[in-house]
Structures are given as C-alpha cells and as structure tokens.
CSV table of N, CA and C and ligand atoms in Angstrom, one decimal:
chain,number,residue,atom,x,y,z
A,1,MET,N,0.9,-1.1,-0.1
A,1,MET,CA,0.0,0.0,-0.2
A,1,MET,C,1.1,1.1,-0.1
A,2,GLU,N,0.5,2.2,-0.6
A,2,GLU,CA,1.3,3.6,-1.0
A,2,GLU,C,0.8,4.3,0.6
A,3,ASN,N,2.1,5.0,1.1
A,3,ASN,CA,2.0,6.2,1.7
A,3,ASN,C,0.6,6.8,1.9
A,4,ARG,N,0.5,7.6,0.5
A,4,ARG,CA,-0.3,8.4,0.6
A,4,ARG,C,-2.0,7.7,0.8
A,5,GLU,N,-2.2,6.3,0.3
A,5,GLU,CA,-3.4,5.7,0.6
A,5,GLU,C,-3.6,5.4,2.3
A,6,LEU,N,-2.4,5.3,2.9
A,6,LEU,CA,-2.4,5.4,4.5
A,6,LEU,C,-3.1,6.6,5.0
A,7,VAL,N,-2.2,7.6,4.5
A,7,VAL,CA,-2.5,8.8,4.9
A,7,VAL,C,-4.2,9.5,4.7
A,8,ARG,N,-4.4,9.0,3.7
A,8,ARG,CA,-6.1,9.4,2.8
A,8,ARG,C,-7.0,8.7,4.4
A,9,MET,N,-6.5,7.3,4.7
A,9,MET,CA,-7.4,6.7,5.6
A,9,MET,C,-7.4,7.5,6.9
A,10,ALA,N,-5.9,7.7,7.2
A,10,ALA,CA,-5.8,8.2,8.7
A,10,ALA,C,-6.4,9.6,8.5
A,11,ILE,N,-6.9,10.7,7.7
A,11,ILE,CA,-7.3,11.9,7.3
A,11,ILE,C,-9.2,11.4,7.8
A,12,ALA,N,-9.3,10.3,7.0
A,12,ALA,CA,-10.6,9.9,6.9
A,12,ALA,C,-11.2,9.5,8.7
A,13,ALA,N,-10.4,8.6,9.0
A,13,ALA,CA,-10.5,8.3,10.6
A,13,ALA,C,-10.7,9.7,11.3
A,14,ARG,N,-10.0,10.9,11.5
A,14,ARG,CA,-9.7,11.8,12.3
A,14,ARG,C,-11.1,12.5,12.3
A,15,GLU,N,-12.0,12.1,11.4
A,15,GLU,CA,-13.6,12.8,11.4
A,15,GLU,C,-14.0,12.1,12.5
A,16,ASN,N,-13.9,10.9,13.1
A,16,ASN,CA,-14.7,10.8,14.2
A,16,ASN,C,-14.0,10.8,15.1
A,17,ALA,N,-13.0,11.7,15.2
A,17,ALA,CA,-12.3,12.0,16.7
A,17,ALA,C,-13.4,12.7,17.6
A,18,TYR,N,-13.3,12.0,18.8
A,18,TYR,CA,-14.0,13.0,19.6
A,18,TYR,C,-13.4,13.8,20.8
A,19,THR,N,-13.6,15.5,20.5
A,19,THR,CA,-12.5,16.0,21.2
A,19,THR,C,-13.2,17.1,21.3
A,20,PRO,N,-14.3,17.2,22.6
A,20,PRO,CA,-14.7,18.3,22.9
A,20,PRO,C,-14.2,19.2,24.1
A,21,TYR,N,-12.9,18.7,24.4
A,21,TYR,CA,-12.1,19.6,25.3
A,21,TYR,C,-11.0,20.3,24.7
A,22,SER,N,-10.2,19.7,23.8
A,22,SER,CA,-9.2,20.1,23.0
A,22,SER,C,-9.5,20.5,21.6
A,23,HIS,N,-10.3,20.1,21.2
A,23,HIS,CA,-10.8,20.2,19.8
A,23,HIS,C,-9.7,20.2,18.7
A,24,PHE,N,-8.6,19.3,19.1
A,24,PHE,CA,-7.5,18.8,18.6
A,24,PHE,C,-8.1,17.4,17.9
A,25,LYS,N,-8.3,17.4,16.7
A,25,LYS,CA,-8.5,16.0,16.3
A,25,LYS,C,-7.2,15.3,15.6
A,26,VAL,N,-7.2,13.7,15.8
A,26,VAL,CA,-6.1,13.2,15.4
A,26,VAL,C,-6.6,11.9,14.7
A,27,GLY,N,-5.9,11.6,13.6
A,27,GLY,CA,-6.3,10.4,13.1
A,27,GLY,C,-5.3,9.8,12.8
A,28,ALA,N,-5.4,8.3,12.7
A,28,ALA,CA,-4.3,7.3,12.5
A,28,ALA,C,-4.8,6.1,11.5
A,29,ALA,N,-3.8,5.5,11.1
A,29,ALA,CA,-4.0,4.6,9.9
A,29,ALA,C,-2.9,3.4,9.9
A,30,LEU,N,-3.1,2.5,10.7
A,30,LEU,CA,-2.1,1.3,11.0
A,30,LEU,C,-1.9,0.1,10.0
A,31,LEU,N,-1.0,-0.1,9.3
A,31,LEU,CA,-1.0,-0.9,8.0
A,31,LEU,C,-0.2,-2.3,8.9
A,32,ALA,N,-1.2,-3.4,8.8
A,32,ALA,CA,-0.6,-4.7,9.4
A,32,ALA,C,-0.1,-5.3,8.2
A,33,LYS,N,0.7,-6.6,8.6
A,33,LYS,CA,1.8,-6.8,7.7
A,33,LYS,C,0.5,-8.1,7.1
A,34,ASP,N,-0.2,-8.3,7.6
A,34,ASP,CA,-1.4,-9.0,6.8
A,34,ASP,C,-2.1,-8.2,5.9
A,35,GLY,N,-1.8,-7.3,5.5
A,35,GLY,CA,-2.7,-6.4,4.7
A,35,GLY,C,-3.6,-5.8,5.4
A,36,ARG,N,-4.1,-5.7,6.5
A,36,ARG,CA,-5.1,-5.2,7.0
A,36,ARG,C,-4.8,-3.9,7.3
A,37,VAL,N,-5.8,-2.9,7.2
A,37,VAL,CA,-5.4,-1.7,7.9
A,37,VAL,C,-6.3,-1.3,9.2
A,38,PHE,N,-5.8,-0.7,10.1
A,38,PHE,CA,-7.0,-0.5,11.5
A,38,PHE,C,-6.8,1.1,11.5
A,39,THR,N,-7.6,1.8,11.5
A,39,THR,CA,-7.6,3.0,12.0
A,39,THR,C,-8.4,3.3,13.1
A,40,GLY,N,-7.7,4.9,13.7
A,40,GLY,CA,-8.2,5.3,14.9
A,40,GLY,C,-8.3,6.8,15.1
A,41,CYS,N,-8.8,7.1,16.0
A,41,CYS,CA,-8.9,8.6,16.4
A,41,CYS,C,-8.9,8.8,17.6
A,42,ASN,N,-8.6,10.1,18.1
A,42,ASN,CA,-8.5,10.2,19.6
A,42,ASN,C,-9.9,10.4,20.1
A,43,ILE,N,-10.4,10.1,21.5
A,43,ILE,CA,-11.2,9.8,22.0
A,43,ILE,C,-11.1,10.4,23.4
A,44,GLU,N,-11.7,11.8,23.8
A,44,GLU,CA,-11.3,12.4,25.0
A,44,GLU,C,-12.5,11.9,26.0
A,45,CYS,N,-12.2,12.7,27.2
A,45,CYS,CA,-13.1,12.0,28.5
A,45,CYS,C,-13.1,13.5,29.3
A,46,ALA,N,-14.0,13.8,29.8
A,46,ALA,CA,-14.5,14.8,30.9
A,46,ALA,C,-13.4,14.8,31.9
A,47,SER,N,-13.1,13.8,32.3
A,47,SER,CA,-11.9,13.7,33.7
A,47,SER,C,-10.6,13.7,33.0
A,48,TYR,N,-10.4,14.1,31.5
A,48,TYR,CA,-9.0,14.3,30.9
A,48,TYR,C,-8.4,13.1,31.1
A,49,SER,N,-7.7,12.3,31.8
A,49,SER,CA,-6.7,11.6,31.8
A,49,SER,C,-6.9,10.1,30.6
A,50,PRO,N,-8.1,9.8,31.1
A,50,PRO,CA,-8.3,8.5,30.2
A,50,PRO,C,-8.2,8.7,28.9
A,51,THR,N,-8.2,9.7,28.4
A,51,THR,CA,-8.1,10.2,27.0
A,51,THR,C,-7.2,9.2,26.0
A,52,ASN,N,-7.6,8.8,25.1
A,52,ASN,CA,-6.9,7.8,24.4
A,52,ASN,C,-6.7,8.6,22.9
A,53,CYS,N,-5.2,8.5,22.7
A,53,CYS,CA,-4.8,9.0,21.3
A,53,CYS,C,-5.3,8.3,20.4
A,54,ALA,N,-5.2,8.5,19.1
A,54,ALA,CA,-5.8,8.1,17.6
A,54,ALA,C,-4.5,6.9,17.7
A,55,GLU,N,-3.3,6.9,17.6
A,55,GLU,CA,-2.4,5.8,17.5
A,55,GLU,C,-2.8,4.6,18.2
A,56,ARG,N,-3.1,5.1,19.5
A,56,ARG,CA,-3.4,3.9,20.2
A,56,ARG,C,-4.7,3.2,20.0
A,57,THR,N,-5.4,3.9,19.8
A,57,THR,CA,-6.8,3.4,19.4
A,57,THR,C,-6.7,2.9,18.2
A,58,ALA,N,-5.8,2.8,17.2
A,58,ALA,CA,-5.6,2.2,15.9
A,58,ALA,C,-5.1,0.8,16.5
A,59,LEU,N,-4.2,1.0,17.4
A,59,LEU,CA,-3.2,0.0,17.7
A,59,LEU,C,-3.8,-1.4,18.3
A,60,PHE,N,-4.9,-0.8,19.5
A,60,PHE,CA,-5.5,-1.6,20.3
A,60,PHE,C,-6.5,-2.1,19.5
A,61,LYS,N,-7.1,-1.7,18.6
A,61,LYS,CA,-8.2,-2.3,17.6
A,61,LYS,C,-7.6,-3.5,16.8
A,62,ALA,N,-6.3,-3.3,16.4
A,62,ALA,CA,-5.5,-4.3,15.6
A,62,ALA,C,-5.2,-5.2,16.6
A,63,VAL,N,-4.5,-4.8,17.7
A,63,VAL,CA,-4.2,-6.0,18.6
A,63,VAL,C,-5.3,-6.8,19.0
A,64,SER,N,-6.5,-6.0,19.2
A,64,SER,CA,-7.9,-7.0,19.5
A,64,SER,C,-8.3,-7.7,18.7
A,65,GLU,N,-8.0,-7.4,17.3
A,65,GLU,CA,-8.4,-8.2,16.1
A,65,GLU,C,-7.5,-9.3,15.5
A,66,GLY,N,-6.4,-9.3,16.5
A,66,GLY,CA,-5.3,-10.6,16.4
A,66,GLY,C,-4.3,-10.2,15.6
A,67,ALA,N,-3.9,-8.7,15.2
A,67,ALA,CA,-2.8,-8.4,14.5
A,67,ALA,C,-1.8,-8.1,15.5
A,68,ARG,N,-0.3,-8.9,15.0
A,68,ARG,CA,0.6,-8.4,15.8
A,68,ARG,C,1.7,-7.7,15.3
A,69,GLU,N,1.7,-7.8,13.7
A,69,GLU,CA,2.8,-7.5,13.1
A,69,GLU,C,2.4,-6.2,11.9
A,70,PHE,N,3.3,-5.1,12.2
A,70,PHE,CA,2.8,-3.9,11.3
A,70,PHE,C,4.0,-3.4,10.5
A,71,SER,N,3.3,-3.1,9.4
A,71,SER,CA,4.5,-2.4,8.2
A,71,SER,C,4.7,-0.8,8.3
A,72,ALA,N,3.5,0.0,8.8
A,72,ALA,CA,3.7,1.6,8.7
A,72,ALA,C,2.6,2.0,9.5
A,73,ILE,N,2.8,3.3,10.0
A,73,ILE,CA,1.4,4.0,10.5
A,73,ILE,C,1.4,5.6,10.0
A,74,ALA,N,0.1,5.6,9.3
A,74,ALA,CA,0.1,7.1,9.3
A,74,ALA,C,-0.3,7.9,10.4
A,75,VAL,N,-0.1,9.3,10.5
A,75,VAL,CA,-0.7,10.0,11.4
A,75,VAL,C,-1.0,11.7,11.0
A,76,VAL,N,-2.3,12.0,11.3
A,76,VAL,CA,-2.3,13.4,10.8
A,76,VAL,C,-3.6,14.1,12.1
A,77,GLY,N,-2.8,15.3,12.4
A,77,GLY,CA,-3.9,16.2,13.3
A,77,GLY,C,-3.7,17.3,13.2
A,78,TRP,N,-5.0,18.0,13.2
A,78,TRP,CA,-5.1,19.6,13.3
A,78,TRP,C,-6.2,19.9,14.0
A,79,LYS,N,-6.4,21.4,14.2
A,79,LYS,CA,-7.4,21.7,15.4
A,79,LYS,C,-8.8,21.8,14.2
A,80,GLU,N,-9.7,21.7,14.9
A,80,GLU,CA,-11.2,21.5,14.5
A,80,GLU,C,-11.1,22.7,13.6
A,81,GLY,N,-11.7,23.2,12.5
A,81,GLY,CA,-12.3,24.1,12.0
A,81,GLY,C,-11.0,25.0,11.2
A,82,GLU,N,-9.7,24.5,11.8
A,82,GLU,CA,-9.0,24.8,10.9
A,82,GLU,C,-8.3,24.3,10.0
A,83,LYS,N,-7.1,25.1,9.3
A,83,LYS,CA,-6.2,23.7,8.2
A,83,LYS,C,-4.9,23.4,8.9
A,84,CYS,N,-4.7,22.4,8.2
A,84,CYS,CA,-3.5,21.6,8.8
A,84,CYS,C,-2.1,22.5,8.4
A,85,THR,N,-1.4,23.0,9.6
A,85,THR,CA,-0.2,23.5,9.1
A,85,THR,C,1.3,23.1,9.6
A,86,SER,N,1.0,22.0,10.4
A,86,SER,CA,2.1,21.1,11.1
A,86,SER,C,1.9,19.8,11.0
A,87,PHE,N,3.0,19.1,11.4
A,87,PHE,CA,3.0,17.5,11.2
A,87,PHE,C,2.3,17.3,13.0
A,88,ALA,N,1.9,16.6,12.8
A,88,ALA,CA,1.4,15.8,14.5
A,88,ALA,C,2.1,14.4,14.6
A,89,ALA,N,3.2,14.4,15.6
A,89,ALA,CA,4.2,13.3,16.0
A,89,ALA,C,3.5,12.6,17.2
A,90,PRO,N,3.6,11.4,17.0
A,90,PRO,CA,3.0,10.6,18.1
A,90,PRO,C,3.5,11.1,19.6
A,91,CYS,N,2.6,11.2,20.8
A,91,CYS,CA,3.1,11.5,21.9
A,91,CYS,C,4.1,10.3,22.4
A,92,GLY,N,4.7,10.5,23.2
A,92,GLY,CA,5.6,9.5,24.1
A,92,GLY,C,5.0,8.0,24.4
A,93,VAL,N,3.8,8.3,24.8
A,93,VAL,CA,2.9,7.1,25.3
A,93,VAL,C,2.8,6.1,24.0
A,94,CYS,N,2.4,6.8,23.1
A,94,CYS,CA,1.8,6.1,21.7
A,94,CYS,C,3.4,5.6,21.4
A,95,ARG,N,4.3,6.4,21.4
A,95,ARG,CA,5.4,5.7,20.9
A,95,ARG,C,6.0,4.5,21.3
A,96,GLN,N,6.1,4.6,22.8
A,96,GLN,CA,6.0,3.5,23.7
A,96,GLN,C,5.4,2.3,23.3
A,97,MET,N,4.0,2.7,23.2
A,97,MET,CA,3.0,1.5,22.8
A,97,MET,C,3.6,1.0,21.5
A,98,LEU,N,3.7,1.6,20.5
A,98,LEU,CA,3.7,1.0,19.2
A,98,LEU,C,5.2,0.3,19.4
A,99,PHE,N,6.2,0.4,20.3
A,99,PHE,CA,7.5,0.0,20.5
A,99,PHE,C,7.3,-1.4,20.8
A,100,GLU,N,6.2,-1.6,21.6
A,100,GLU,CA,5.8,-3.0,21.8
A,100,GLU,C,5.6,-3.8,21.1
A,101,PHE,N,5.1,-3.4,19.9
A,101,PHE,CA,4.6,-4.5,18.8
A,101,PHE,C,5.5,-4.3,17.4
A,102,CYS,N,6.1,-2.9,17.2
A,102,CYS,CA,6.7,-2.7,16.2
A,102,CYS,C,8.1,-2.4,16.2
A,103,GLY,N,9.2,-2.7,15.3
A,103,GLY,CA,10.6,-2.9,15.4
A,103,GLY,C,10.7,-1.3,15.2
A,104,PRO,N,12.2,-1.1,15.4
A,104,PRO,CA,12.6,0.3,15.1
A,104,PRO,C,12.6,1.1,13.9
A,105,ASP,N,12.2,-0.5,13.0
A,105,ASP,CA,12.5,0.2,11.4
A,105,ASP,C,11.6,0.5,10.7
A,106,MET,N,10.2,0.4,11.6
A,106,MET,CA,8.9,0.8,11.0
A,106,MET,C,8.7,2.2,10.8
A,107,PRO,N,8.3,2.7,9.4
A,107,PRO,CA,8.1,3.9,9.2
A,107,PRO,C,7.0,4.5,9.8
A,108,VAL,N,7.1,5.9,10.7
A,108,VAL,CA,6.0,6.5,11.1
A,108,VAL,C,5.7,7.6,10.0
A,109,ILE,N,4.8,7.9,9.8
A,109,ILE,CA,4.2,8.8,8.5
A,109,ILE,C,3.5,9.8,8.8
A,110,MET,N,4.2,11.1,9.3
A,110,MET,CA,3.3,12.0,9.7
A,110,MET,C,3.2,13.0,8.6
A,111,ALA,N,2.0,13.3,8.6
A,111,ALA,CA,1.4,14.1,7.3
A,111,ALA,C,0.8,15.3,7.4
A,112,LYS,N,1.0,16.2,6.4
A,112,LYS,CA,-0.2,17.4,6.5
A,112,LYS,C,-1.0,17.3,5.7
A,113,SER,N,-1.0,16.6,4.6
A,113,SER,CA,-1.9,16.2,3.7
A,113,SER,C,-1.3,15.0,2.9
A,114,GLU,N,-1.9,14.1,2.0
A,114,GLU,CA,-1.1,13.1,1.1
A,114,GLU,C,0.1,13.3,0.7
A,115,GLU,N,0.1,14.6,0.0
A,115,GLU,CA,1.4,14.8,-0.5
A,115,GLU,C,2.6,15.3,0.2
A,116,ASP,N,2.4,15.9,1.5
A,116,ASP,CA,3.2,16.8,2.4
A,116,ASP,C,3.3,15.6,3.6
A,117,THR,N,4.5,15.0,3.5
A,117,THR,CA,4.7,14.0,4.8
A,117,THR,C,6.1,14.0,5.2
A,118,LEU,N,6.1,13.9,6.4
A,118,LEU,CA,7.6,13.6,7.1
A,118,LEU,C,7.6,12.3,7.7
A,119,VAL,N,8.6,11.4,7.1
A,119,VAL,CA,8.5,9.9,7.5
A,119,VAL,C,9.8,9.7,8.2
A,120,MET,N,9.8,9.0,9.5
A,120,MET,CA,10.8,9.0,10.3
A,120,MET,C,10.5,7.4,10.6
A,121,THR,N,11.5,6.7,11.1
A,121,THR,CA,11.4,5.3,11.9
A,121,THR,C,11.0,5.7,13.4
A,122,LEU,N,10.4,4.5,13.8
A,122,LEU,CA,9.8,4.4,15.3
A,122,LEU,C,11.1,4.4,16.1
A,123,GLY,N,12.4,3.9,15.4
A,123,GLY,CA,13.5,4.2,16.4
A,123,GLY,C,14.1,5.7,16.2
A,124,GLU,N,14.0,6.1,15.3
A,124,GLU,CA,14.4,7.8,15.3
A,124,GLU,C,13.3,8.5,16.2
A,125,LEU,N,12.1,8.0,16.4
A,125,LEU,CA,11.0,8.7,17.7
A,125,LEU,C,11.5,8.6,18.6
A,126,LEU,N,12.0,7.2,18.9
A,126,LEU,CA,12.1,6.7,20.4
A,126,LEU,C,13.5,5.5,20.4
A,127,PRO,N,14.5,6.3,20.4
A,127,PRO,CA,15.8,5.8,20.4
A,127,PRO,C,16.1,5.0,21.4
A,128,VAL,N,16.7,3.8,21.5
A,128,VAL,CA,17.4,3.4,22.6
A,128,VAL,C,15.8,2.8,23.5
A,129,GLY,N,14.9,2.4,23.0
A,129,GLY,CA,13.5,2.2,23.5
A,129,GLY,C,13.7,1.1,24.4
A,130,PHE,N,12.9,1.1,25.2
A,130,PHE,CA,12.8,-0.2,26.4
A,130,PHE,C,11.6,-1.2,25.5
A,131,GLY,N,12.0,-2.2,25.2
A,131,GLY,CA,10.9,-3.1,24.6
A,131,GLY,C,10.9,-4.7,25.3
A,132,PRO,N,9.9,-5.4,24.7
A,132,PRO,CA,9.7,-6.6,25.3
A,132,PRO,C,11.0,-7.4,25.2
A,133,ASP,N,12.4,-7.1,24.5
A,133,ASP,CA,13.6,-7.9,24.2
A,133,ASP,C,14.3,-7.9,25.6
A,134,ASN,N,14.1,-6.4,26.1
A,134,ASN,CA,15.0,-6.0,27.3
A,134,ASN,C,14.1,-7.0,28.6
A,135,LEU,N,13.3,-7.5,28.7
A,135,LEU,CA,12.7,-8.5,29.6
A,135,LEU,C,13.3,-9.7,29.4
A,136,LEU,N,13.9,-10.4,28.4
A,136,LEU,CA,14.5,-11.4,28.2
A,136,LEU,C,15.5,-12.2,28.9
B,201,LIG,N1,-3.2,13.2,20.9
B,201,LIG,C1,-3.2,11.7,19.8
B,201,LIG,O1,-4.3,11.6,19.7
B,201,LIG,N2,-1.9,11.4,19.4
B,201,LIG,C2,-1.0,12.1,19.8
B,201,LIG,O2,0.2,11.4,19.5
B,201,LIG,C3,-0.8,13.3,20.3
B,201,LIG,C4,-1.8,13.6,21.1
B,201,LIG,C5,-4.6,13.7,21.0
B,201,LIG,C6,-4.9,13.6,22.5
B,201,LIG,C7,-5.5,14.4,22.9
B,201,LIG,O3,-7.0,14.2,22.4
B,201,LIG,C8,-5.4,16.0,21.9
B,201,LIG,O4,-4.7,15.2,20.8
B,201,LIG,C9,-4.9,17.1,22.4
B,201,LIG,O5,-3.6,16.8,23.1
C-alpha cells in the first residue's frame, strides 16, 4: 500500500475524533503485515486523563483483532475548523506502545496532506527504547 493511501485513511479516521475539550482532532491508520489497515481517532474524556490517542486506538483495535505485526502507521492531526499547518507527531506514550509491537525500522508517516509528509522510523522517534526484548 502506498503512503498516500494510508494518509488518506488517517485523514478519514480523524473525522470521528471525539474532542470536546481540546478540539484537536487526530487520525491514524496502521497497516498490518497481513494487509489489513486499522484506523483510529483520539477519544477524550471529561476527566481528561483517560483520553486515548488516535495511534493507540488504532493499535488496540488491531491487536484486539489478532494483528501483531505492522508495516507502517500514518498520523494526521490539526485543530477542528482550521487548516493543517504542521505535522502531528505521536506522543511519548504512543511511541512506547507502538514499540511493544513494531520494530525500530517501522516507518511513521506524519502528514499535513497526502502529498506533504515527514517520514521517520519508530527508532528515530524513540531511540534506545525499552521493549519486550529487554525482559528476556
Ligand atoms: N493526541 C493524539 O491523538 N495523538 C498524539 O500522539 C498526540 C495527542 C490527542 C490527545 C488529545 O485528545 C489531543 O490530541 C490533544 O492533546
């Protein structure tokens, strides 16, 4: 699957973001190695801290459907009612959670649009990460 198609799916997933507090809407699309794509959006909460990021929504959907290996993730985010002017990078918690299932070489596609992307590996975003191998 092309990066632009994954970005397109992340942009569509962002439409479902539930963000009555921040109004910052995020969408993610996670490509599993078996070809399935799992999308997610951020889901906020009146007590704030249970809020779930788009990336983890996508990852939890995927893992709960049996996917364990992933090829790429696309992430988009910008404020409701505005235009996208910057890349939305995964937060530290999402980087850590992705590291649980994805190797350091997995591309993270941060996008302002289908054409305008910043691609970094998970290892670049989370260098010297602590993962499952550390517990062996
Ligand atoms: N957010 C995400 O969905 N993903 C990230 O990696 C960064 C932050 C969400 C959480 C919250 O709903 C809103 O963006 C503002 O922080």
